[in-house]
Amino acid sequence: MMYIEIGHRSIPVIWIAILLACFLTALIYRIVRKTSIHSWYWNGFLIYLITWKLSYILFNFKIFLKSPLSLLFFGGGSLGHILAIAILCVYLIIVSKKGTSTFSTSAPLEILLFFLLYETCIQYFINGILAFLIQLFLLAGIIVYYAMSVNRNKQIPFQVYVVIILLEFCLLSIFQPLLSIETITFTWIFIFISILAKKEEVTNP
């Protein structure tokens, strides 16, 4: 795991990327939609973050007993990430079943945008300028298309999500191992977004 020195503290790059992606997603949504992002987004982020942090106790119990303060500086790692994603998925399914009218419409784009922003930050900090510029180009194109769709009051077609996700898979396979935690996470995102986008397309053809 890479770290960035800020003052006398070393902060993991992943933490910075997650926080930047979280707040930039909300900012872009506000600029494009002229309204605040939905509450489920912030709730989902907190559920993921808390689960991932507390999973450190589950997967590193002996170390935690010796040094409880280590919880402040470490998370649950890859296993904690998978557990947090699973619990987040349960929460999102519950939200979707409540029949919230805006969820199936906005969730696919918000989830995808968060991940793409996260990957853009990761490429900048870890994989160098070329990877960052390619990822940034894809991200910029998606944001422009999103803004145009909102201005025209049109939903983003299911096929567009598929194309975006396939392009991102190609980028991930170029700059990191195919079975990395990012590709596993993105596979989950692909499945979840596909279900939501297809549901919205059927409901509002």
PDB file of N, CA and C in Angstrom, residues 59-155:
ATOM      1  N   PHE A  59     -10.500  -9.470  11.466  1.00  0.00           N
ATOM      2  CA  PHE A  59      -9.434 -10.159  10.741  1.00  0.00           C
ATOM      3  C   PHE A  59      -8.049  -9.984  11.375  1.00  0.00           C
ATOM      4  N   ASN A  60      -7.939  -9.102  12.359  1.00  0.00           N
ATOM      5  CA  ASN A  60      -6.650  -8.892  13.048  1.00  0.00           C
ATOM      6  C   ASN A  60      -6.887  -8.794  14.554  1.00  0.00           C
ATOM      7  N   PHE A  61      -7.615  -9.765  15.089  1.00  0.00           N
ATOM      8  CA  PHE A  61      -8.077  -9.673  16.471  1.00  0.00           C
ATOM      9  C   PHE A  61      -6.919  -9.642  17.475  1.00  0.00           C
ATOM     10  N   LYS A  62      -5.918 -10.477  17.275  1.00  0.00           N
ATOM     11  CA  LYS A  62      -4.789 -10.528  18.216  1.00  0.00           C
ATOM     12  C   LYS A  62      -4.014  -9.206  18.223  1.00  0.00           C
ATOM     13  N   ILE A  63      -3.798  -8.656  17.040  1.00  0.00           N
ATOM     14  CA  ILE A  63      -3.088  -7.375  16.962  1.00  0.00           C
ATOM     15  C   ILE A  63      -3.910  -6.277  17.619  1.00  0.00           C
ATOM     16  N   PHE A  64      -5.223  -6.315  17.409  1.00  0.00           N
ATOM     17  CA  PHE A  64      -6.110  -5.313  18.005  1.00  0.00           C
ATOM     18  C   PHE A  64      -6.079  -5.388  19.526  1.00  0.00           C
ATOM     19  N   LEU A  65      -6.046  -6.604  20.079  1.00  0.00           N
ATOM     20  CA  LEU A  65      -5.999  -6.757  21.537  1.00  0.00           C
ATOM     21  C   LEU A  65      -4.710  -6.174  22.107  1.00  0.00           C
ATOM     22  N   LYS A  66      -3.610  -6.344  21.386  1.00  0.00           N
ATOM     23  CA  LYS A  66      -2.332  -5.814  21.854  1.00  0.00           C
ATOM     24  C   LYS A  66      -2.257  -4.299  21.700  1.00  0.00           C
ATOM     25  N   SER A  67      -2.885  -3.801  20.629  1.00  0.00           N
ATOM     26  CA  SER A  67      -2.819  -2.360  20.363  1.00  0.00           C
ATOM     27  C   SER A  67      -4.157  -1.872  19.809  1.00  0.00           C
ATOM     28  N   PRO A  68      -5.114  -1.571  20.694  1.00  0.00           N
ATOM     29  CA  PRO A  68      -6.453  -1.133  20.247  1.00  0.00           C
ATOM     30  C   PRO A  68      -6.423   0.118  19.364  1.00  0.00           C
ATOM     31  N   LEU A  69      -5.447   0.997  19.601  1.00  0.00           N
ATOM     32  CA  LEU A  69      -5.378   2.229  18.813  1.00  0.00           C
ATOM     33  C   LEU A  69      -5.011   1.980  17.352  1.00  0.00           C
ATOM     34  N   SER A  70      -4.545   0.761  17.055  1.00  0.00           N
ATOM     35  CA  SER A  70      -4.212   0.447  15.662  1.00  0.00           C
ATOM     36  C   SER A  70      -5.447   0.527  14.767  1.00  0.00           C
ATOM     37  N   LEU A  71      -6.636   0.412  15.371  1.00  0.00           N
ATOM     38  CA  LEU A  71      -7.885   0.526  14.612  1.00  0.00           C
ATOM     39  C   LEU A  71      -8.008   1.895  13.936  1.00  0.00           C
ATOM     40  N   LEU A  72      -7.406   2.917  14.544  1.00  0.00           N
ATOM     41  CA  LEU A  72      -7.484   4.270  13.989  1.00  0.00           C
ATOM     42  C   LEU A  72      -6.680   4.410  12.701  1.00  0.00           C
ATOM     43  N   PHE A  73      -5.660   3.573  12.550  1.00  0.00           N
ATOM     44  CA  PHE A  73      -4.727   3.742  11.436  1.00  0.00           C
ATOM     45  C   PHE A  73      -4.841   2.665  10.357  1.00  0.00           C
ATOM     46  N   PHE A  74      -5.571   1.589  10.649  1.00  0.00           N
ATOM     47  CA  PHE A  74      -5.658   0.485   9.695  1.00  0.00           C
ATOM     48  C   PHE A  74      -7.110   0.079   9.465  1.00  0.00           C
ATOM     49  N   GLY A  75      -7.340  -0.530   8.300  1.00  0.00           N
ATOM     50  CA  GLY A  75      -8.657  -1.063   7.984  1.00  0.00           C
ATOM     51  C   GLY A  75      -8.591  -2.568   7.846  1.00  0.00           C
ATOM     52  N   GLY A  76      -9.648  -3.141   7.322  1.00  0.00           N
ATOM     53  CA  GLY A  76      -9.726  -4.597   7.227  1.00  0.00           C
ATOM     54  C   GLY A  76      -9.050  -5.202   6.018  1.00  0.00           C
ATOM     55  N   GLY A  77      -8.367  -4.381   5.226  1.00  0.00           N
ATOM     56  CA  GLY A  77      -7.673  -4.900   4.056  1.00  0.00           C
ATOM     57  C   GLY A  77      -8.630  -5.404   2.988  1.00  0.00           C
ATOM     58  N   SER A  78      -8.146  -6.328   2.160  1.00  0.00           N
ATOM     59  CA  SER A  78      -8.957  -6.841   1.052  1.00  0.00           C
ATOM     60  C   SER A  78     -10.172  -7.617   1.543  1.00  0.00           C
ATOM     61  N   LEU A  79      -9.989  -8.418   2.593  1.00  0.00           N
ATOM     62  CA  LEU A  79     -11.116  -9.174   3.145  1.00  0.00           C
ATOM     63  C   LEU A  79     -12.159  -8.230   3.736  1.00  0.00           C
ATOM     64  N   GLY A  80     -11.693  -7.196   4.407  1.00  0.00           N
ATOM     65  CA  GLY A  80     -12.608  -6.197   4.956  1.00  0.00           C
ATOM     66  C   GLY A  80     -13.357  -5.462   3.860  1.00  0.00           C
ATOM     67  N   HIS A  81     -12.660  -5.202   2.762  1.00  0.00           N
ATOM     68  CA  HIS A  81     -13.289  -4.538   1.615  1.00  0.00           C
ATOM     69  C   HIS A  81     -14.413  -5.401   1.043  1.00  0.00           C
ATOM     70  N   ILE A  82     -14.152  -6.691   0.884  1.00  0.00           N
ATOM     71  CA  ILE A  82     -15.165  -7.601   0.344  1.00  0.00           C
ATOM     72  C   ILE A  82     -16.364  -7.693   1.278  1.00  0.00           C
ATOM     73  N   LEU A  83     -16.096  -7.775   2.588  1.00  0.00           N
ATOM     74  CA  LEU A  83     -17.187  -7.810   3.573  1.00  0.00           C
ATOM     75  C   LEU A  83     -18.004  -6.525   3.519  1.00  0.00           C
ATOM     76  N   ALA A  84     -17.323  -5.385   3.439  1.00  0.00           N
ATOM     77  CA  ALA A  84     -18.013  -4.090   3.392  1.00  0.00           C
ATOM     78  C   ALA A  84     -18.858  -3.962   2.128  1.00  0.00           C
ATOM     79  N   ILE A  85     -18.330  -4.445   1.002  1.00  0.00           N
ATOM     80  CA  ILE A  85     -19.080  -4.419  -0.254  1.00  0.00           C
ATOM     81  C   ILE A  85     -20.337  -5.279  -0.140  1.00  0.00           C
ATOM     82  N   ALA A  86     -20.203  -6.450   0.507  1.00  0.00           N
ATOM     83  CA  ALA A  86     -21.347  -7.351   0.665  1.00  0.00           C
ATOM     84  C   ALA A  86     -22.447  -6.699   1.497  1.00  0.00           C
ATOM     85  N   ILE A  87     -22.064  -6.060   2.605  1.00  0.00           N
ATOM     86  CA  ILE A  87     -23.045  -5.399   3.467  1.00  0.00           C
ATOM     87  C   ILE A  87     -23.648  -4.187   2.761  1.00  0.00           C
ATOM     88  N   LEU A  88     -22.808  -3.453   2.032  1.00  0.00           N
ATOM     89  CA  LEU A  88     -23.313  -2.318   1.255  1.00  0.00           C
ATOM     90  C   LEU A  88     -24.340  -2.782   0.223  1.00  0.00           C
ATOM     91  N   CYS A  89     -24.066  -3.919  -0.403  1.00  0.00           N
ATOM     92  CA  CYS A  89     -24.977  -4.466  -1.402  1.00  0.00           C
ATOM     93  C   CYS A  89     -26.331  -4.795  -0.773  1.00  0.00           C
ATOM     94  N   VAL A  90     -26.310  -5.364   0.421  1.00  0.00           N
ATOM     95  CA  VAL A  90     -27.555  -5.668   1.137  1.00  0.00           C
ATOM     96  C   VAL A  90     -28.336  -4.384   1.392  1.00  0.00           C
ATOM     97  N   TYR A  91     -27.626  -3.343   1.829  1.00  0.00           N
ATOM     98  CA  TYR A  91     -28.285  -2.054   2.095  1.00  0.00           C
ATOM     99  C   TYR A  91     -28.917  -1.488   0.822  1.00  0.00           C
ATOM    100  N   LEU A  92     -28.193  -1.535  -0.286  1.00  0.00           N
ATOM    101  CA  LEU A  92     -28.708  -0.986  -1.541  1.00  0.00           C
ATOM    102  C   LEU A  92     -29.911  -1.781  -2.049  1.00  0.00           C
ATOM    103  N   ILE A  93     -29.893  -3.083  -1.830  1.00  0.00           N
ATOM    104  CA  ILE A  93     -31.040  -3.909  -2.216  1.00  0.00           C
ATOM    105  C   ILE A  93     -32.265  -3.523  -1.397  1.00  0.00           C
ATOM    106  N   ILE A  94     -32.057  -3.291  -0.087  1.00  0.00           N
ATOM    107  CA  ILE A  94     -33.160  -2.867   0.783  1.00  0.00           C
ATOM    108  C   ILE A  94     -33.729  -1.537   0.305  1.00  0.00           C
ATOM    109  N   VAL A  95     -32.837  -0.593  -0.034  1.00  0.00           N
ATOM    110  CA  VAL A  95     -33.287   0.717  -0.522  1.00  0.00           C
ATOM    111  C   VAL A  95     -34.079   0.563  -1.819  1.00  0.00           C
ATOM    112  N   SER A  96     -33.581  -0.275  -2.717  1.00  0.00           N
ATOM    113  CA  SER A  96     -34.258  -0.454  -4.009  1.00  0.00           C
ATOM    114  C   SER A  96     -35.629  -1.088  -3.843  1.00  0.00           C
ATOM    115  N   LYS A  97     -35.778  -1.970  -2.855  1.00  0.00           N
ATOM    116  CA  LYS A  97     -37.059  -2.647  -2.638  1.00  0.00           C
ATOM    117  C   LYS A  97     -38.084  -1.744  -1.964  1.00  0.00           C
ATOM    118  N   LYS A  98     -37.614  -0.641  -1.388  1.00  0.00           N
ATOM    119  CA  LYS A  98     -38.554   0.300  -0.780  1.00  0.00           C
ATOM    120  C   LYS A  98     -39.332   1.078  -1.833  1.00  0.00           C
ATOM    121  N   GLY A  99     -38.874   0.950  -3.070  1.00  0.00           N
ATOM    122  CA  GLY A  99     -39.602   1.595  -4.157  1.00  0.00           C
ATOM    123  C   GLY A  99     -39.326   3.075  -4.286  1.00  0.00           C
ATOM    124  N   THR A 100     -38.148   3.527  -3.815  1.00  0.00           N
ATOM    125  CA  THR A 100     -37.788   4.935  -3.970  1.00  0.00           C
ATOM    126  C   THR A 100     -37.717   5.282  -5.453  1.00  0.00           C
ATOM    127  N   SER A 101     -38.496   6.259  -5.855  1.00  0.00           N
ATOM    128  CA  SER A 101     -38.642   6.553  -7.283  1.00  0.00           C
ATOM    129  C   SER A 101     -37.338   6.984  -7.946  1.00  0.00           C
ATOM    130  N   THR A 102     -36.463   7.642  -7.203  1.00  0.00           N
ATOM    131  CA  THR A 102     -35.233   8.173  -7.802  1.00  0.00           C
ATOM    132  C   THR A 102     -34.075   7.186  -7.746  1.00  0.00           C
ATOM    133  N   PHE A 103     -34.219   6.096  -7.009  1.00  0.00           N
ATOM    134  CA  PHE A 103     -33.071   5.223  -6.783  1.00  0.00           C
ATOM    135  C   PHE A 103     -32.601   4.536  -8.057  1.00  0.00           C
ATOM    136  N   SER A 104     -33.505   3.808  -8.718  1.00  0.00           N
ATOM    137  CA  SER A 104     -33.097   3.068  -9.912  1.00  0.00           C
ATOM    138  C   SER A 104     -32.680   4.001 -11.042  1.00  0.00           C
ATOM    139  N   THR A 105     -33.152   5.248 -10.986  1.00  0.00           N
ATOM    140  CA  THR A 105     -32.787   6.227 -12.012  1.00  0.00           C
ATOM    141  C   THR A 105     -31.385   6.775 -11.794  1.00  0.00           C
ATOM    142  N   SER A 106     -31.061   7.108 -10.545  1.00  0.00           N
ATOM    143  CA  SER A 106     -29.805   7.801 -10.257  1.00  0.00           C
ATOM    144  C   SER A 106     -28.682   6.890  -9.777  1.00  0.00           C
ATOM    145  N   ALA A 107     -29.021   5.779  -9.132  1.00  0.00           N
ATOM    146  CA  ALA A 107     -27.998   4.931  -8.512  1.00  0.00           C
ATOM    147  C   ALA A 107     -26.951   4.404  -9.487  1.00  0.00           C
ATOM    148  N   PRO A 108     -27.329   3.889 -10.676  1.00  0.00           N
ATOM    149  CA  PRO A 108     -26.295   3.363 -11.575  1.00  0.00           C
ATOM    150  C   PRO A 108     -25.212   4.383 -11.897  1.00  0.00           C
ATOM    151  N   LEU A 109     -25.619   5.605 -12.223  1.00  0.00           N
ATOM    152  CA  LEU A 109     -24.642   6.632 -12.584  1.00  0.00           C
ATOM    153  C   LEU A 109     -23.816   7.059 -11.385  1.00  0.00           C
ATOM    154  N   GLU A 110     -24.440   7.217 -10.228  1.00  0.00           N
ATOM    155  CA  GLU A 110     -23.718   7.672  -9.038  1.00  0.00           C
ATOM    156  C   GLU A 110     -22.672   6.650  -8.601  1.00  0.00           C
ATOM    157  N   ILE A 111     -23.039   5.375  -8.616  1.00  0.00           N
ATOM    158  CA  ILE A 111     -22.099   4.316  -8.239  1.00  0.00           C
ATOM    159  C   ILE A 111     -20.952   4.245  -9.242  1.00  0.00           C
ATOM    160  N   LEU A 112     -21.290   4.287 -10.526  1.00  0.00           N
ATOM    161  CA  LEU A 112     -20.265   4.225 -11.570  1.00  0.00           C
ATOM    162  C   LEU A 112     -19.346   5.434 -11.516  1.00  0.00           C
ATOM    163  N   LEU A 113     -19.912   6.603 -11.315  1.00  0.00           N
ATOM    164  CA  LEU A 113     -19.124   7.830 -11.256  1.00  0.00           C
ATOM    165  C   LEU A 113     -18.159   7.802 -10.077  1.00  0.00           C
ATOM    166  N   PHE A 114     -18.627   7.302  -8.937  1.00  0.00           N
ATOM    167  CA  PHE A 114     -17.748   7.191  -7.769  1.00  0.00           C
ATOM    168  C   PHE A 114     -16.544   6.308  -8.086  1.00  0.00           C
ATOM    169  N   PHE A 115     -16.799   5.144  -8.680  1.00  0.00           N
ATOM    170  CA  PHE A 115     -15.698   4.225  -8.957  1.00  0.00           C
ATOM    171  C   PHE A 115     -14.722   4.811  -9.966  1.00  0.00           C
ATOM    172  N   LEU A 116     -15.234   5.476 -10.998  1.00  0.00           N
ATOM    173  CA  LEU A 116     -14.356   6.063 -12.010  1.00  0.00           C
ATOM    174  C   LEU A 116     -13.514   7.200 -11.433  1.00  0.00           C
ATOM    175  N   LEU A 117     -14.102   7.985 -10.543  1.00  0.00           N
ATOM    176  CA  LEU A 117     -13.336   9.039  -9.865  1.00  0.00           C
ATOM    177  C   LEU A 117     -12.266   8.428  -8.963  1.00  0.00           C
ATOM    178  N   TYR A 118     -12.635   7.359  -8.275  1.00  0.00           N
ATOM    179  CA  TYR A 118     -11.664   6.656  -7.423  1.00  0.00           C
ATOM    180  C   TYR A 118     -10.499   6.148  -8.267  1.00  0.00           C
ATOM    181  N   GLU A 119     -10.802   5.507  -9.385  1.00  0.00           N
ATOM    182  CA  GLU A 119      -9.751   4.972 -10.242  1.00  0.00           C
ATOM    183  C   GLU A 119      -8.890   6.078 -10.840  1.00  0.00           C
ATOM    184  N   THR A 120      -9.490   7.219 -11.140  1.00  0.00           N
ATOM    185  CA  THR A 120      -8.722   8.350 -11.665  1.00  0.00           C
ATOM    186  C   THR A 120      -7.698   8.819 -10.635  1.00  0.00           C
ATOM    187  N   CYS A 121      -8.121   8.898  -9.386  1.00  0.00           N
ATOM    188  CA  CYS A 121      -7.203   9.289  -8.304  1.00  0.00           C
ATOM    189  C   CYS A 121      -6.094   8.256  -8.128  1.00  0.00           C
ATOM    190  N   ILE A 122      -6.467   6.980  -8.167  1.00  0.00           N
ATOM    191  CA  ILE A 122      -5.487   5.904  -8.010  1.00  0.00           C
ATOM    192  C   ILE A 122      -4.460   5.940  -9.139  1.00  0.00           C
ATOM    193  N   GLN A 123      -4.927   6.141 -10.369  1.00  0.00           N
ATOM    194  CA  GLN A 123      -4.002   6.201 -11.507  1.00  0.00           C
ATOM    195  C   GLN A 123      -3.016   7.349 -11.338  1.00  0.00           C
ATOM    196  N   TYR A 124      -3.500   8.473 -10.826  1.00  0.00           N
ATOM    197  CA  TYR A 124      -2.632   9.643 -10.635  1.00  0.00           C
ATOM    198  C   TYR A 124      -1.548   9.359  -9.602  1.00  0.00           C
ATOM    199  N   PHE A 125      -1.950   8.775  -8.473  1.00  0.00           N
ATOM    200  CA  PHE A 125      -1.012   8.563  -7.372  1.00  0.00           C
ATOM    201  C   PHE A 125      -0.096   7.358  -7.581  1.00  0.00           C
ATOM    202  N   ILE A 126      -0.566   6.332  -8.289  1.00  0.00           N
ATOM    203  CA  ILE A 126       0.161   5.064  -8.321  1.00  0.00           C
ATOM    204  C   ILE A 126       0.717   4.714  -9.701  1.00  0.00           C
ATOM    205  N   ASN A 127      -0.102   4.805 -10.742  1.00  0.00           N
ATOM    206  CA  ASN A 127       0.285   4.244 -12.043  1.00  0.00           C
ATOM    207  C   ASN A 127       0.885   5.235 -13.033  1.00  0.00           C
ATOM    208  N   GLY A 128       0.994   6.490 -12.649  1.00  0.00           N
ATOM    209  CA  GLY A 128       1.688   7.437 -13.506  1.00  0.00           C
ATOM    210  C   GLY A 128       0.784   8.278 -14.386  1.00  0.00           C
ATOM    211  N   ILE A 129       1.407   9.214 -15.094  1.00  0.00           N
ATOM    212  CA  ILE A 129       0.677  10.244 -15.825  1.00  0.00           C
ATOM    213  C   ILE A 129      -0.098   9.681 -17.014  1.00  0.00           C
ATOM    214  N   LEU A 130       0.446   8.682 -17.721  1.00  0.00           N
ATOM    215  CA  LEU A 130      -0.245   8.129 -18.891  1.00  0.00           C
ATOM    216  C   LEU A 130      -1.559   7.470 -18.479  1.00  0.00           C
ATOM    217  N   ALA A 131      -1.493   6.621 -17.465  1.00  0.00           N
ATOM    218  CA  ALA A 131      -2.705   5.951 -16.972  1.00  0.00           C
ATOM    219  C   ALA A 131      -3.716   6.973 -16.468  1.00  0.00           C
ATOM    220  N   PHE A 132      -3.213   8.000 -15.790  1.00  0.00           N
ATOM    221  CA  PHE A 132      -4.094   9.050 -15.260  1.00  0.00           C
ATOM    222  C   PHE A 132      -4.808   9.796 -16.385  1.00  0.00           C
ATOM    223  N   LEU A 133      -4.075  10.167 -17.438  1.00  0.00           N
ATOM    224  CA  LEU A 133      -4.664  10.933 -18.540  1.00  0.00           C
ATOM    225  C   LEU A 133      -5.709  10.117 -19.303  1.00  0.00           C
ATOM    226  N   ILE A 134      -5.432   8.825 -19.507  1.00  0.00           N
ATOM    227  CA  ILE A 134      -6.401   7.962 -20.192  1.00  0.00           C
ATOM    228  C   ILE A 134      -7.675   7.838 -19.364  1.00  0.00           C
ATOM    229  N   GLN A 135      -7.496   7.608 -18.059  1.00  0.00           N
ATOM    230  CA  GLN A 135      -8.651   7.487 -17.164  1.00  0.00           C
ATOM    231  C   GLN A 135      -9.417   8.805 -17.083  1.00  0.00           C
ATOM    232  N   LEU A 136      -8.687   9.911 -17.039  1.00  0.00           N
ATOM    233  CA  LEU A 136      -9.311  11.231 -16.968  1.00  0.00           C
ATOM    234  C   LEU A 136     -10.110  11.530 -18.237  1.00  0.00           C
ATOM    235  N   PHE A 137      -9.583  11.116 -19.380  1.00  0.00           N
ATOM    236  CA  PHE A 137     -10.285  11.326 -20.652  1.00  0.00           C
ATOM    237  C   PHE A 137     -11.621  10.584 -20.658  1.00  0.00           C
ATOM    238  N   LEU A 138     -11.610   9.337 -20.197  1.00  0.00           N
ATOM    239  CA  LEU A 138     -12.845   8.551 -20.108  1.00  0.00           C
ATOM    240  C   LEU A 138     -13.822   9.197 -19.137  1.00  0.00           C
ATOM    241  N   LEU A 139     -13.319   9.607 -17.984  1.00  0.00           N
ATOM    242  CA  LEU A 139     -14.160  10.242 -16.963  1.00  0.00           C
ATOM    243  C   LEU A 139     -14.796  11.524 -17.487  1.00  0.00           C
ATOM    244  N   ALA A 140     -14.000  12.366 -18.153  1.00  0.00           N
ATOM    245  CA  ALA A 140     -14.511  13.635 -18.682  1.00  0.00           C
ATOM    246  C   ALA A 140     -15.610  13.399 -19.713  1.00  0.00           C
ATOM    247  N   GLY A 141     -15.409  12.406 -20.566  1.00  0.00           N
ATOM    248  CA  GLY A 141     -16.420  12.085 -21.568  1.00  0.00           C
ATOM    249  C   GLY A 141     -17.736  11.658 -20.943  1.00  0.00           C
ATOM    250  N   ILE A 142     -17.650  10.874 -19.879  1.00  0.00           N
ATOM    251  CA  ILE A 142     -18.851  10.396 -19.190  1.00  0.00           C
ATOM    252  C   ILE A 142     -19.581  11.549 -18.511  1.00  0.00           C
ATOM    253  N   ILE A 143     -18.826  12.447 -17.880  1.00  0.00           N
ATOM    254  CA  ILE A 143     -19.449  13.590 -17.199  1.00  0.00           C
ATOM    255  C   ILE A 143     -20.164  14.489 -18.207  1.00  0.00           C
ATOM    256  N   VAL A 144     -19.526  14.734 -19.353  1.00  0.00           N
ATOM    257  CA  VAL A 144     -20.149  15.562 -20.394  1.00  0.00           C
ATOM    258  C   VAL A 144     -21.424  14.898 -20.910  1.00  0.00           C
ATOM    259  N   TYR A 145     -21.354  13.595 -21.163  1.00  0.00           N
ATOM    260  CA  TYR A 145     -22.532  12.867 -21.648  1.00  0.00           C
ATOM    261  C   TYR A 145     -23.649  12.891 -20.605  1.00  0.00           C
ATOM    262  N   TYR A 146     -23.279  12.733 -19.346  1.00  0.00           N
ATOM    263  CA  TYR A 146     -24.242  12.779 -18.239  1.00  0.00           C
ATOM    264  C   TYR A 146     -24.939  14.136 -18.189  1.00  0.00           C
ATOM    265  N   ALA A 147     -24.156  15.214 -18.288  1.00  0.00           N
ATOM    266  CA  ALA A 147     -24.725  16.565 -18.247  1.00  0.00           C
ATOM    267  C   ALA A 147     -25.665  16.804 -19.428  1.00  0.00           C
ATOM    268  N   MET A 148     -25.279  16.319 -20.598  1.00  0.00           N
ATOM    269  CA  MET A 148     -26.131  16.474 -21.784  1.00  0.00           C
ATOM    270  C   MET A 148     -27.441  15.703 -21.625  1.00  0.00           C
ATOM    271  N   SER A 149     -27.362  14.515 -21.031  1.00  0.00           N
ATOM    272  CA  SER A 149     -28.565  13.703 -20.819  1.00  0.00           C
ATOM    273  C   SER A 149     -29.523  14.390 -19.864  1.00  0.00           C
ATOM    274  N   VAL A 150     -28.975  15.004 -18.810  1.00  0.00           N
ATOM    275  CA  VAL A 150     -29.811  15.713 -17.837  1.00  0.00           C
ATOM    276  C   VAL A 150     -30.463  16.926 -18.486  1.00  0.00           C
ATOM    277  N   ASN A 151     -29.689  17.678 -19.269  1.00  0.00           N
ATOM    278  CA  ASN A 151     -30.231  18.872 -19.940  1.00  0.00           C
ATOM    279  C   ASN A 151     -31.355  18.521 -20.914  1.00  0.00           C
ATOM    280  N   ARG A 152     -31.243  17.351 -21.525  1.00  0.00           N
ATOM    281  CA  ARG A 152     -32.278  16.916 -22.475  1.00  0.00           C
ATOM    282  C   ARG A 152     -33.383  16.114 -21.791  1.00  0.00           C
ATOM    283  N   ASN A 153     -33.230  15.940 -20.474  1.00  0.00           N
ATOM    284  CA  ASN A 153     -34.221  15.188 -19.687  1.00  0.00           C
ATOM    285  C   ASN A 153     -34.395  13.759 -20.211  1.00  0.00           C
ATOM    286  N   LYS A 154     -33.256  13.126 -20.517  1.00  0.00           N
ATOM    287  CA  LYS A 154     -33.266  11.755 -21.019  1.00  0.00           C
ATOM    288  C   LYS A 154     -32.488  10.842 -20.082  1.00  0.00           C
ATOM    289  N   GLN A 155     -32.964   9.599 -19.956  1.00  0.00           N
ATOM    290  CA  GLN A 155     -32.252   8.606 -19.169  1.00  0.00           C
ATOM    291  C   GLN A 155     -31.068   8.061 -19.972  1.00  0.00           C
TER     292      GLN A 155
END
